[in-house]
Structures are given as C-alpha cells and as structure tokens.
Tab-separated table of C-alpha atoms in Angstrom:
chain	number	residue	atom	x	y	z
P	1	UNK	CA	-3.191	14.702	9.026
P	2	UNK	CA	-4.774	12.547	11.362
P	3	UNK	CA	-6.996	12.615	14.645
P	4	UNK	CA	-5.300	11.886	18.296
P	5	UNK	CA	-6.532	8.967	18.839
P	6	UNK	CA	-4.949	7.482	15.692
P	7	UNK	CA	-1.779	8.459	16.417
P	8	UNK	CA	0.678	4.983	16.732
P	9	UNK	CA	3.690	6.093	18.762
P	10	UNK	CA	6.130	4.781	21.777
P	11	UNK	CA	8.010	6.876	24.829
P	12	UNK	CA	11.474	5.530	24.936
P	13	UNK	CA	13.660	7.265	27.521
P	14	UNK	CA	11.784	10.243	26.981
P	15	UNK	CA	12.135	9.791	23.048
P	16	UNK	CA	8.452	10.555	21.314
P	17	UNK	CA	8.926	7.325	18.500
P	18	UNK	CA	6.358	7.705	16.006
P	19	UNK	CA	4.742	4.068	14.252
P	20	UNK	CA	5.921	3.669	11.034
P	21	UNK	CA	4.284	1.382	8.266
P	22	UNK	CA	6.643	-0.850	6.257
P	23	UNK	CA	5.699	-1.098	2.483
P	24	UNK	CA	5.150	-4.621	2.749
P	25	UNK	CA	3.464	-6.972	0.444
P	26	UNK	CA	0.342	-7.395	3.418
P	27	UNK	CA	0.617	-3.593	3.816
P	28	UNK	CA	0.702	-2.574	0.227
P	29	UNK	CA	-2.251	-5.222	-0.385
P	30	UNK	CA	-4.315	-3.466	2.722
P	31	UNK	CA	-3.919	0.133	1.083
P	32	UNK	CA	-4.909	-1.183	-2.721
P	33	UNK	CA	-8.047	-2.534	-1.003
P	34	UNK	CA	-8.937	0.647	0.992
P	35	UNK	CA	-8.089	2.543	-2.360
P	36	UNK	CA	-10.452	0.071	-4.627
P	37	UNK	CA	-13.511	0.568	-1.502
P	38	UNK	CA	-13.256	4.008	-1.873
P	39	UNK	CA	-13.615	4.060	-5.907
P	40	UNK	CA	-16.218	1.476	-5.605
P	41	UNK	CA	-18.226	4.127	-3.125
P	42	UNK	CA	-18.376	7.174	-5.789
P	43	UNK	CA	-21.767	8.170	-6.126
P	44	UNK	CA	-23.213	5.951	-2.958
P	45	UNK	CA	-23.980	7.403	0.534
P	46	UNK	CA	-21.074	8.288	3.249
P	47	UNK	CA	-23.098	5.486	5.451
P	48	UNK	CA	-22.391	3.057	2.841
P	49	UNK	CA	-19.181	3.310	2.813
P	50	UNK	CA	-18.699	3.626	6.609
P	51	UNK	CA	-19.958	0.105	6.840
P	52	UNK	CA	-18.200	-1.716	4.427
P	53	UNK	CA	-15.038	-0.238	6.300
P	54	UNK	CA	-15.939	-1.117	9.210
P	55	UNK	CA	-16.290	-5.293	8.092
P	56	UNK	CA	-12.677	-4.456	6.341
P	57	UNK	CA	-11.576	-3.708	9.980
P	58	UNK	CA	-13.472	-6.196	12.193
P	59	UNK	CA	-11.643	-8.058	13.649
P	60	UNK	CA	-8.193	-7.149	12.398
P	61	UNK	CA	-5.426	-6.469	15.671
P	62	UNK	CA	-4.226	-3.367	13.139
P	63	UNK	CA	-7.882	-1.979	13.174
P	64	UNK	CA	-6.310	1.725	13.640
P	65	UNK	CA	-4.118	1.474	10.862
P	66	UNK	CA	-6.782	0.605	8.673
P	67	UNK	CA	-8.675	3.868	10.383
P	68	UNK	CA	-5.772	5.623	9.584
P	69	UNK	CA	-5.576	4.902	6.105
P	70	UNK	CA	-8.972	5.123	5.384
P	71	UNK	CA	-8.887	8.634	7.538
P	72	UNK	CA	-6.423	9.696	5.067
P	73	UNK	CA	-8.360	8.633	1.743
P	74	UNK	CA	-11.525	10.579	3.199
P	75	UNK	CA	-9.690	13.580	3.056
P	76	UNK	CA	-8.911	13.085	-0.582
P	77	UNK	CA	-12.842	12.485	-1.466
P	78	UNK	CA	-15.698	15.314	-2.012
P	79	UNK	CA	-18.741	14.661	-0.365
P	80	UNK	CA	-22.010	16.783	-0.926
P	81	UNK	CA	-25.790	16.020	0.173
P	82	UNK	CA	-27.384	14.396	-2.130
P	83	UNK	CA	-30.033	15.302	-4.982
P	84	UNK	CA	-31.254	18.716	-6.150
P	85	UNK	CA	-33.026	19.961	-2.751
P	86	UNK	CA	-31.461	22.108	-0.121
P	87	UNK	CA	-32.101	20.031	3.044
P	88	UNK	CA	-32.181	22.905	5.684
P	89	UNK	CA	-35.408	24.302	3.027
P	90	UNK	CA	-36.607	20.890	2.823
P	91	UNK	CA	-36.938	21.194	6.833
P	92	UNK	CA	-38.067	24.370	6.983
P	93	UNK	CA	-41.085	23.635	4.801
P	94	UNK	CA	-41.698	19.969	6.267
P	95	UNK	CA	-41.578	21.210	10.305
P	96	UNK	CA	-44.096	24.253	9.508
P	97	UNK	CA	-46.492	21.619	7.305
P	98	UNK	CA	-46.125	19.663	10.732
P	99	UNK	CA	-47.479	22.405	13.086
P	100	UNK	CA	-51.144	22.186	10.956
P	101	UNK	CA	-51.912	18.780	13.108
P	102	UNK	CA	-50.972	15.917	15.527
P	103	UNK	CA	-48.625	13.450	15.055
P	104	UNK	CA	-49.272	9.876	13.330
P	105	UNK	CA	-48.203	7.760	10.475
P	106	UNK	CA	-51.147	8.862	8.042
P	107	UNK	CA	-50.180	12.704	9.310
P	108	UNK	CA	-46.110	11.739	7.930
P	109	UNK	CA	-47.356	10.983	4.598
P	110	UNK	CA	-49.862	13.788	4.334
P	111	UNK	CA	-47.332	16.212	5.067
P	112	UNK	CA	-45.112	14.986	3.044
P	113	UNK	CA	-46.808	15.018	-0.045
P	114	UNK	CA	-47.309	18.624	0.535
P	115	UNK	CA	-43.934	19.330	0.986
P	116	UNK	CA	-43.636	17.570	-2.351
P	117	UNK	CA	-46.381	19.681	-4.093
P	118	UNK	CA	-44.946	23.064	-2.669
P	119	UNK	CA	-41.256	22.376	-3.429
P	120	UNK	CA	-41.997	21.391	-7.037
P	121	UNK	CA	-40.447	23.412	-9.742
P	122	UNK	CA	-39.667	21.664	-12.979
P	123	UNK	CA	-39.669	18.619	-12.357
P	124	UNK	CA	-42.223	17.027	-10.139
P	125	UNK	CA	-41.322	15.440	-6.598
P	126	UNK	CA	-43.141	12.486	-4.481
P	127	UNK	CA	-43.009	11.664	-0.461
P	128	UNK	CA	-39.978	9.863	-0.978
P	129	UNK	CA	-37.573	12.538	-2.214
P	130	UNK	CA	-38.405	14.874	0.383
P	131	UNK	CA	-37.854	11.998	2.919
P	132	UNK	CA	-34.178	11.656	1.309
P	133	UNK	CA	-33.745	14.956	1.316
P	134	UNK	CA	-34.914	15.909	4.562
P	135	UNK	CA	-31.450	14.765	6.339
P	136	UNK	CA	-29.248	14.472	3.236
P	137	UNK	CA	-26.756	17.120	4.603
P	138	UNK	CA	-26.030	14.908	7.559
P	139	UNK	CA	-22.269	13.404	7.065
P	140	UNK	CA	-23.467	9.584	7.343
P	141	UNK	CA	-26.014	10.773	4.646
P	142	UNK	CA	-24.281	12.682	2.563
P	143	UNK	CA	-22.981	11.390	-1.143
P	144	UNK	CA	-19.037	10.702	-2.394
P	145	UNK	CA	-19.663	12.566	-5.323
P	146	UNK	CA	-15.788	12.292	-6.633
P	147	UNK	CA	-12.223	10.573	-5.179
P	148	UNK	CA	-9.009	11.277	-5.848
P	149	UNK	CA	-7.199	8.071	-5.499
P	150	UNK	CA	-3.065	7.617	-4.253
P	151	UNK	CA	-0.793	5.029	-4.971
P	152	UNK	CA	-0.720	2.361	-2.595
P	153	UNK	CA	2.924	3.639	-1.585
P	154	UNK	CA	1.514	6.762	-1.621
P	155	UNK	CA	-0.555	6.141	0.886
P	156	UNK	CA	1.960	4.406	3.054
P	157	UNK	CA	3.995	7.071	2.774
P	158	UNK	CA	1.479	9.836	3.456
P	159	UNK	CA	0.449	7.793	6.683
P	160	UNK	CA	4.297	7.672	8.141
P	161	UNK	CA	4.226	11.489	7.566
P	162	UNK	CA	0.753	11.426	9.633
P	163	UNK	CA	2.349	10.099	12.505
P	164	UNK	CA	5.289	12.422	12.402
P	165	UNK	CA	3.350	15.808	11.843
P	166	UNK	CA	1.132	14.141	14.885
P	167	UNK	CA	4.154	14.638	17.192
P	168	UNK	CA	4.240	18.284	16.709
P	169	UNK	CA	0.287	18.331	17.858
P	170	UNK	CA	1.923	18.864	20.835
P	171	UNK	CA	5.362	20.685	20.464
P	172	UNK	CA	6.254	23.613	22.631
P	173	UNK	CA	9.407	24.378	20.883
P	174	UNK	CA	11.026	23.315	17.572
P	175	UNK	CA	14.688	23.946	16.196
P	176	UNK	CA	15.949	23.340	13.149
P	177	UNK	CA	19.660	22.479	12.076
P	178	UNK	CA	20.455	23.337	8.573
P	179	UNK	CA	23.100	23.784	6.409
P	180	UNK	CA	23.633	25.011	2.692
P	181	UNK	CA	20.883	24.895	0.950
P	182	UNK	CA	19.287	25.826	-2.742
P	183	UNK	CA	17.492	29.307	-2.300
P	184	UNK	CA	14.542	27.962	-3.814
P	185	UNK	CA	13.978	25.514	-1.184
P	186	UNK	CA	14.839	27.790	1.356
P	187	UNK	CA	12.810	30.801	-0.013
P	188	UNK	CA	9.479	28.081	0.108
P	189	UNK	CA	10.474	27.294	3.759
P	190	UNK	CA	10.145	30.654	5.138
P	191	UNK	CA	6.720	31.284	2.887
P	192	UNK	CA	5.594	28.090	4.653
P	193	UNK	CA	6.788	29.597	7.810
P	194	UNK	CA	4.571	32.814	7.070
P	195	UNK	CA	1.867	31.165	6.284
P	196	UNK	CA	1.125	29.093	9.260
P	197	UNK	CA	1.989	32.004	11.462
P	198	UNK	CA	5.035	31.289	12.678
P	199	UNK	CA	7.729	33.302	13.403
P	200	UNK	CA	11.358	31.948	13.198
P	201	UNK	CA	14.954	33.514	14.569
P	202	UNK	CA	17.783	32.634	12.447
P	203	UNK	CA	21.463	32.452	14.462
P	204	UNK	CA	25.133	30.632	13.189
P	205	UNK	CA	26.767	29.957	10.024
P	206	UNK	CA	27.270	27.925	6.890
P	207	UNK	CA	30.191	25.986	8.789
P	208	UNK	CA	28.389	24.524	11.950
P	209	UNK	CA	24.764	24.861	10.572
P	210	UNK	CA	21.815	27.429	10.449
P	211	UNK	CA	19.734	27.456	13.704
P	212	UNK	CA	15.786	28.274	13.107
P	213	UNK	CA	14.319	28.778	16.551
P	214	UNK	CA	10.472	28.949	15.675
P	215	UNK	CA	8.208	30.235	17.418
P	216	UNK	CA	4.296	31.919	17.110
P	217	UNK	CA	2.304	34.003	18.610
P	218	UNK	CA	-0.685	31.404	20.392
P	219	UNK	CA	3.108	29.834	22.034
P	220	UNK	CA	3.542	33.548	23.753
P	221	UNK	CA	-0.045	33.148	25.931
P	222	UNK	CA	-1.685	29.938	26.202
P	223	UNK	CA	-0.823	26.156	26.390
P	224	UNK	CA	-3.040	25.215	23.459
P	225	UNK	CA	-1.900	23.148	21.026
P	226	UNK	CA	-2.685	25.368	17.922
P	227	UNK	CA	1.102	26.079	17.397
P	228	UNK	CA	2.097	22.783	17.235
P	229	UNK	CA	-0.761	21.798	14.619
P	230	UNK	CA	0.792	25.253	12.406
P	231	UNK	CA	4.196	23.296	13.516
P	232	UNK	CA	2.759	20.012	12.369
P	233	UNK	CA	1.301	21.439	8.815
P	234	UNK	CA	4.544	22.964	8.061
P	235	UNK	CA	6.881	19.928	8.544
P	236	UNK	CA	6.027	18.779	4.725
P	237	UNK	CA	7.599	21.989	3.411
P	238	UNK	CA	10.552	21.162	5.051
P	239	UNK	CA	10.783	18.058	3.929
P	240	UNK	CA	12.056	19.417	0.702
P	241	UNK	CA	15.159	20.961	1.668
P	242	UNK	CA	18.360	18.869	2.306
P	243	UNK	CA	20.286	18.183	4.995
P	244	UNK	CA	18.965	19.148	8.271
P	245	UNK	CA	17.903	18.108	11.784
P	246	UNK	CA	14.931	18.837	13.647
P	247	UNK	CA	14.182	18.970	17.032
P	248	UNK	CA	11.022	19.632	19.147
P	249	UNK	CA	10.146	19.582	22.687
P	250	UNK	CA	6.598	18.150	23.465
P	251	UNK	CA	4.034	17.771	26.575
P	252	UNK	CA	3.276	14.478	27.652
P	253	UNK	CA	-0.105	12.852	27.074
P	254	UNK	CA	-1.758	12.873	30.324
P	255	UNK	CA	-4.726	11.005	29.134
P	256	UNK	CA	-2.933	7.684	29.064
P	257	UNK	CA	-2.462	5.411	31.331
P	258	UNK	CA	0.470	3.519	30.794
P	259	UNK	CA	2.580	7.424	30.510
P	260	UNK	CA	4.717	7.956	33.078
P	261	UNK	CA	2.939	10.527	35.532
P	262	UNK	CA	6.739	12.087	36.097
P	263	UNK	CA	7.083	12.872	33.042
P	264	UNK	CA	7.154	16.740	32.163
P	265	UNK	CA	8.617	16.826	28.459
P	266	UNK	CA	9.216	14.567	25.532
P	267	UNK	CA	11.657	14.631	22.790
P	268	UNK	CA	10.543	14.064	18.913
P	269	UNK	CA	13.912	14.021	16.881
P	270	UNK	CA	13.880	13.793	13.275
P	271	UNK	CA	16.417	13.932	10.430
P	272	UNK	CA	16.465	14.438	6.212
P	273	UNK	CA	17.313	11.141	5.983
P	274	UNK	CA	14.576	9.263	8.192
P	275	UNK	CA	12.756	8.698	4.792
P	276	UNK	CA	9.700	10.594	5.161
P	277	UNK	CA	8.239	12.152	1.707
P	278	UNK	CA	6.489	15.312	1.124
P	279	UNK	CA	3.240	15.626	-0.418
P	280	UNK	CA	3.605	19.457	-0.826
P	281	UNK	CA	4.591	20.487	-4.791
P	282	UNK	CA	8.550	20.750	-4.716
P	283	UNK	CA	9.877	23.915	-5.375
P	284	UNK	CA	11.084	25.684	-8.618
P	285	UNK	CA	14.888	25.285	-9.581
P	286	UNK	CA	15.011	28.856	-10.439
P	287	UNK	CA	12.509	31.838	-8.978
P	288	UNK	CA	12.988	33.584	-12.413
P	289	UNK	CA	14.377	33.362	-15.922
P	290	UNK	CA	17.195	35.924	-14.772
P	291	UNK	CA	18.379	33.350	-12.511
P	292	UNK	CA	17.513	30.346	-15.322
P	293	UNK	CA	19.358	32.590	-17.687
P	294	UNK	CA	22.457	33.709	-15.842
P	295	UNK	CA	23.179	29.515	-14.536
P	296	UNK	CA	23.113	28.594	-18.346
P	297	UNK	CA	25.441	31.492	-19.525
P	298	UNK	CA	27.793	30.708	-16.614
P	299	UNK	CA	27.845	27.487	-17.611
P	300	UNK	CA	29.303	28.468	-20.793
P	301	UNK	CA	32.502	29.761	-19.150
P	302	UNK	CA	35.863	28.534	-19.050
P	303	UNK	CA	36.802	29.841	-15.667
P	304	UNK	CA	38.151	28.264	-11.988
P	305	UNK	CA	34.834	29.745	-10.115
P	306	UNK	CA	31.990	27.409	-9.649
P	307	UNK	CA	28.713	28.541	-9.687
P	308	UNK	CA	26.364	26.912	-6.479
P	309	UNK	CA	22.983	26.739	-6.034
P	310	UNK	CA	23.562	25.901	-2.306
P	311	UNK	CA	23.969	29.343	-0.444
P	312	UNK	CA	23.961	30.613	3.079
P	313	UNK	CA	21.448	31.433	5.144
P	314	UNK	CA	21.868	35.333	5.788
P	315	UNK	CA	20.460	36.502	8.844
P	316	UNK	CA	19.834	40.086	9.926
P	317	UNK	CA	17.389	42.216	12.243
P	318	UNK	CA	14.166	41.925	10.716
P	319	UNK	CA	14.399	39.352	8.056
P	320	UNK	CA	15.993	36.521	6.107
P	321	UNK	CA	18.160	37.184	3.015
P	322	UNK	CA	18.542	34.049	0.807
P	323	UNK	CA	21.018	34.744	-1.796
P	324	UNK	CA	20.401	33.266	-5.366
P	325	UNK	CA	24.042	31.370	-5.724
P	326	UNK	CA	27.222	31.228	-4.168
P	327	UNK	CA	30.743	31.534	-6.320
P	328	UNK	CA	33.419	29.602	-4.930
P	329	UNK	CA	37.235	29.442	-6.295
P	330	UNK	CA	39.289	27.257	-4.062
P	331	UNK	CA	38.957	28.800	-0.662
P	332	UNK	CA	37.242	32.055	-1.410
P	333	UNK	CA	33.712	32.524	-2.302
P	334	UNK	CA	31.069	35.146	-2.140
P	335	UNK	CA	27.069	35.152	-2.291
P	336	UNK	CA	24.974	36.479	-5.220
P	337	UNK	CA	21.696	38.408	-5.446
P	338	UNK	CA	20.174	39.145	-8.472
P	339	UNK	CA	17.282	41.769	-8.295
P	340	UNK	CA	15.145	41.874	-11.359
P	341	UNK	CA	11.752	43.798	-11.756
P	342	UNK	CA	10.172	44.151	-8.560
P	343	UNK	CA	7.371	46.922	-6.757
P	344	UNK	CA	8.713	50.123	-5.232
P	345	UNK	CA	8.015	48.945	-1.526
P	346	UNK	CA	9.738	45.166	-2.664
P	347	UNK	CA	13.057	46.983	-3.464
P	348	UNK	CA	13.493	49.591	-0.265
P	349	UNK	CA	12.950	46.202	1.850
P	350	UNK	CA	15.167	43.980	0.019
P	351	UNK	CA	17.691	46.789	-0.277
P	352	UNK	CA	17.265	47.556	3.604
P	353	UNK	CA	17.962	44.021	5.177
P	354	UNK	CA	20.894	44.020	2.298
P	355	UNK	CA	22.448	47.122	3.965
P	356	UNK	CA	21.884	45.334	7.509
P	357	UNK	CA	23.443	42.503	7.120
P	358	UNK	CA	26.492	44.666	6.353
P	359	UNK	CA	27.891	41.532	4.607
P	360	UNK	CA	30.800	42.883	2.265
P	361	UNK	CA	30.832	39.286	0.334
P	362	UNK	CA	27.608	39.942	-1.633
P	363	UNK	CA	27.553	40.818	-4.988
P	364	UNK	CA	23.883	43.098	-6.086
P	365	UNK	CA	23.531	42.853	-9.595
P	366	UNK	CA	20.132	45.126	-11.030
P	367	UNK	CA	18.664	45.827	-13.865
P	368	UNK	CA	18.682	49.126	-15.169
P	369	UNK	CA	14.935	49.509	-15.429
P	370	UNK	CA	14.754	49.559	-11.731
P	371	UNK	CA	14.308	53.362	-10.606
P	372	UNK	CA	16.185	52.759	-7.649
P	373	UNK	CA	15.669	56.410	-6.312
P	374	UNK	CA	12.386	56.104	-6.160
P	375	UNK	CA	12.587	53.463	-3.712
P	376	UNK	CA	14.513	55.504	-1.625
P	377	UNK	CA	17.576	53.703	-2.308
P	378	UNK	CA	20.870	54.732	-2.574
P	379	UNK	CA	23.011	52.520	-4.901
P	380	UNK	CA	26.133	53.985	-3.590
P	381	UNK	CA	25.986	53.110	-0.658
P	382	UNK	CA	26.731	49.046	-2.045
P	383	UNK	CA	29.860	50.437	-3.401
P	384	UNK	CA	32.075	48.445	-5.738
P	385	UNK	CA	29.904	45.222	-5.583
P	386	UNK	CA	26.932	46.465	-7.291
P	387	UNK	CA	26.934	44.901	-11.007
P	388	UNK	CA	24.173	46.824	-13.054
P	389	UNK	CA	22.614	45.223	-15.916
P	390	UNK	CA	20.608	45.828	-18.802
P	391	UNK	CA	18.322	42.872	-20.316
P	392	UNK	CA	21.033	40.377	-19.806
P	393	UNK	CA	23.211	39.563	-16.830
P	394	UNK	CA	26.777	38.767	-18.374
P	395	UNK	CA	28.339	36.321	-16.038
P	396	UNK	CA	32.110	37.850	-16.637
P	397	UNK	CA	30.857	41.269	-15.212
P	398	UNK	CA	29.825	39.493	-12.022
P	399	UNK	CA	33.454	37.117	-12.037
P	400	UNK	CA	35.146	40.412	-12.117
P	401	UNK	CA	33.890	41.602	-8.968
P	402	UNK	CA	33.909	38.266	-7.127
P	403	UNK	CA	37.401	38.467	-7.761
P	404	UNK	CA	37.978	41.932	-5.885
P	405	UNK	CA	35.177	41.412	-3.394
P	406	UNK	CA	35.366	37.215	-2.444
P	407	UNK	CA	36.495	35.991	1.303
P	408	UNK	CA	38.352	33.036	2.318
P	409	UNK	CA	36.183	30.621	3.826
C-alpha cells in the first residue's frame, strides 16, 4: 500500500475519486525504468539507490507517481545492513574505546583500529570496516541484498489498487452488495475478514443481493484509522469474487487546504467491474477432492438438474454458512453441503449454525467415518435430507433427495 501523502485522488460532489494510471506507452516505459533501477541496485547501498531516484524524478510534474511506483517496488526488495558485523556491537565496542581519551582526528583512528583488533575473529578487520559498519543498520545505509521484480503492468496495476485501498485509510463504514457467488471465493472472503479483525453482519437474499455490513472492534471506541487500514488490506481479497458493489463512508482530510471545511463525510464507491486486479493468490476451485470428485461424477449424468458452483450466502446467528453447490431444475433448486473428515469441535459448529439457519432446502451429505455422536450431534434431527456416504459421494443419491426436498425460486 502506499503512504498519505502519495495518495492521487479528487472530491467530486462528495465522491472520494481515486487517480488512476493508464497503461500507456510513457507510463509503461516509466515503470520498466523504475523496475531496471531497482535490479541495477542489488547488492549497492539503500542511499545509492535513493539518489539515482531522486534524478529519475527531478523535475518531472508526475514526481509522486514516480514515488509511488518506486514506493511500491521497495516493498518488493530485502534490505539488510551490510557485511558480517552487528552494528549495534560495533557501537558498543567503538563508544566504550572512546571514553579512554579526548576527542581528535588521530584519537578516531586509534580507536578504531582497536575496535578492529578486538572484533577480529577469523578473518582480520582494518579501521575502515568498522567505520562501515558502525552505521550500516541505518535505512539510507543499509544494502538491497535481493528484488523481486513485477511486470511493468503489474506495477500499474498494483499502483491503481494503491490508490483504492488508500480510500479506505479512512472509512468509517463499508457495505458490500453481493450476489451468487462460488463458495470458494466466498469461503476466502470471510477468512480475509477474520484475519484483519473484522467482523461482518450478513442480511437479504440471493434475489436482491447479499448485504455485508463490516465492522471491527477499534470502529466501536476510537476515531483512529486502524479499521480502515484492516478495511484497506482486505479489499484485494475481495477482488476475487464476482459481481458486487462496495460502498464506504469516509472522513474528510482536514489537512488540506483546498477541502471543503463543510464537509463531514465522503463517499468511495467501487464496483467488480472498475478493473482493479488482485495481487492476493486466487482461490481454489474446489476446498477438497470430495467436492473435485462429486462435480466430475455429476458431470457424468444424464439428468435436467444442473449442478452450480454459484450458491447463496446463508446467514444465521453466529456465523456464515457457504454451501458447496446449488442444484437447480427449472424453477426449483436447493443448496448442498458436503461434510467430509473434519475435528470433533469443527462438526458440532458446522452442524449447529446448519440447525439455525433452519433452512429446509439444504441437502447434508457425510461420510460415514464421521462419529457424529461424539460431536454431540444428532443426525436426526436433519431428517430426510441427510445423504450419508461411504468413500464416494454418488451424485444420484443426492438427485433423489433434491427432488423431494427442492423449493421454487
């Protein structure tokens, strides 16, 4: 992501309009370079490198896209003090050598070559390596030991998605607008969600869209702005599931002057289809070979149901179910969860928001090796639409009850 004061945006009518960067032939030129300065700088000093971007920039009216970029390449390098010396001993050894006299030039070099002499182990060291190393962990001094390089597209692209997440620096509330979706996509939404520590409520239905109010717990007490960087972070995840809208309310910038001082709250809006791309690995097809499995059997069939990987969002008190397809035959259709091998306290959970939702258009299908009981649930209580298995999930066992158990739509 990138720093405040690199952020490129516009207030339109209230309307937070982030920059973005075309992938011109002047613009895809301008990232190649910043790529090739940056491979050119492995193995030479931070410092180094910090000036030859600066004459890149010098007099260039784009000078904070080009510290954008760069900005964004510097997080893809490793940078390390240099040498084999730990600078903080170095010091340690050098300021106490100090304390044995006054200060001159002849008094540097004496103490230095002391240093040297003391922090000698196998190889022998001279005034001028503990002089490098003496403030080699300080970042202008420090070494790019290795860079992973982008695409120039890449890096376009990554930079759009920096101004974007930037908006949310700021957000005080987001909601998302989204409707069928594959679980899988889903399922790393809501780990995303987790991780960054936010908590989201889940209201409506597969005809007029899911809502996702989220919300954390720093957004409960204080004015900060560490939900909307968690906010910010999470917006690549999201990126990989289809069809949605996003909205967030922000506060104004008051540390600019050309903002409107009336101004209480700004809009970001943002849609699947405003062409921003993820950087975050996209998700799995299929969780598990159960799921692989059961698509490619089903495909086998000669039957009127189709077999979706776009389901519903299911919510209920307490949780998120994500179903692993959705049957539909004309007008009728019904979800399907598919619970393999899975930890005692996994299965009374799952089986818990499953009874809550109190949804009688889901088909449970388990394996047989689940002990159930132990788990403290009670398979009865799923009635007709539980489909037990053994090894394999036959896909006409699971048509037979969609037939009984499917709604109209």
């Amino acid at each position: 992501m990138l720093p405040t004061e690199l952020l490129m945006f516009r207030i339109k009518a209230g309307l937070f309009e982030p920059r973005r960067l075309k992938p011109t032939t002047n613009n895809l030129k301008l990232a190649e370079t910043l790529i090739a300065v940056f491979g050119a700088h492995v193995g030479k000093r931070r410092a180094d490198l910090n000036e030859e971007l600066r004459d890149l920039e010098a007099g260039r009216s784009d000078y904070r896209v080009v510290r954008g970029l760069a900005h964004l390449l510097t997080q893809r390098g490793e940078f390390e003090a240099g040498g084999g010396l730990a600078p903080a001993a170095v010091r340690e050894k050098v300021f106490a050598l100090a304390q044995d006299g006054p200060p001159s030039r002849q008094r540097t070099n004496t103490v230095l070559e002391q240093a040297a002499r003391a922090l000698s182990t196998e190889a022998a060291l001279n005034p001028h390596d503990i002089a490098t190393a003496l403030y080699a962990d300080l970042p202008d001094q420090q070494t790019l030991i290795a860079f992973d390089p982008l695409e120039p597209l890449q890096l376009i692209q990554r930079w759009d998605l920096a101004q974007a997440q930037g908006a949310l620096y700021r957000a005080f509330q987001l909601v998302i607008t989204a409707r069928r979706n594959e679980p899988a996509r889903y399922k790393q939404l809501l780990k995303y969600l987790k991780f960054f520590g936010l908590m989201v409520t889940v209201e409506g239905d597969a005809n007029y869209g899911f809502t996702l109010t989220l919300d954390g717990p720093t957004s409960l007490f204080s004015s900060n702005t560490r939900y909307g960087l968690a906010m910010a972070k999470f917006l690549p995840a999201l990126l990989h599931v289809t069809k949605w809208d996003l909205s967030a309310a922000l506060k104004p910038r008051r540390d600019l002057a050309w903002v409107d001082p009336k101004d209480d709250e700004w809009s970001f809006q943002l849609t699947s289809e405003d062409g921003y791309v993820s950087h975050y690995k996209a998700p799995e097809e299929h969780d598990s070979a159960l799921e692989s499995g059961f698509a490619e059997r089903f495909a086998k069939l000669d039957t009127p149901w189709q077999l979706e990987r776009e389901v519903d969002l299911v919510s209920v008190p307490g949780g998120v179910i994500l179903p692993d397809f959705r049957l539909v035959h004309g007008e009728r259709s019904v979800l399907v969860e598919i619970v393999g091998y899975w930890r005692p306290e996994y299965l009374k959970k799952k089986f818990a928001l499953l009874k809550k939702s109190g949804r009688t258009d889901l088909i449970v299908c388990v394996s047989e090796r689940l002990n159930l009981e132990k788990a403290g649930v009670n398979p009865s209580e799923f009635g007709d639409r539980l489909v037990w298995f053994k090894g394999v999930l036959n896909p006409k066992d699971v048509l037979a009850v969609a037939e009984r158990t499917a709604v109209t739509t």
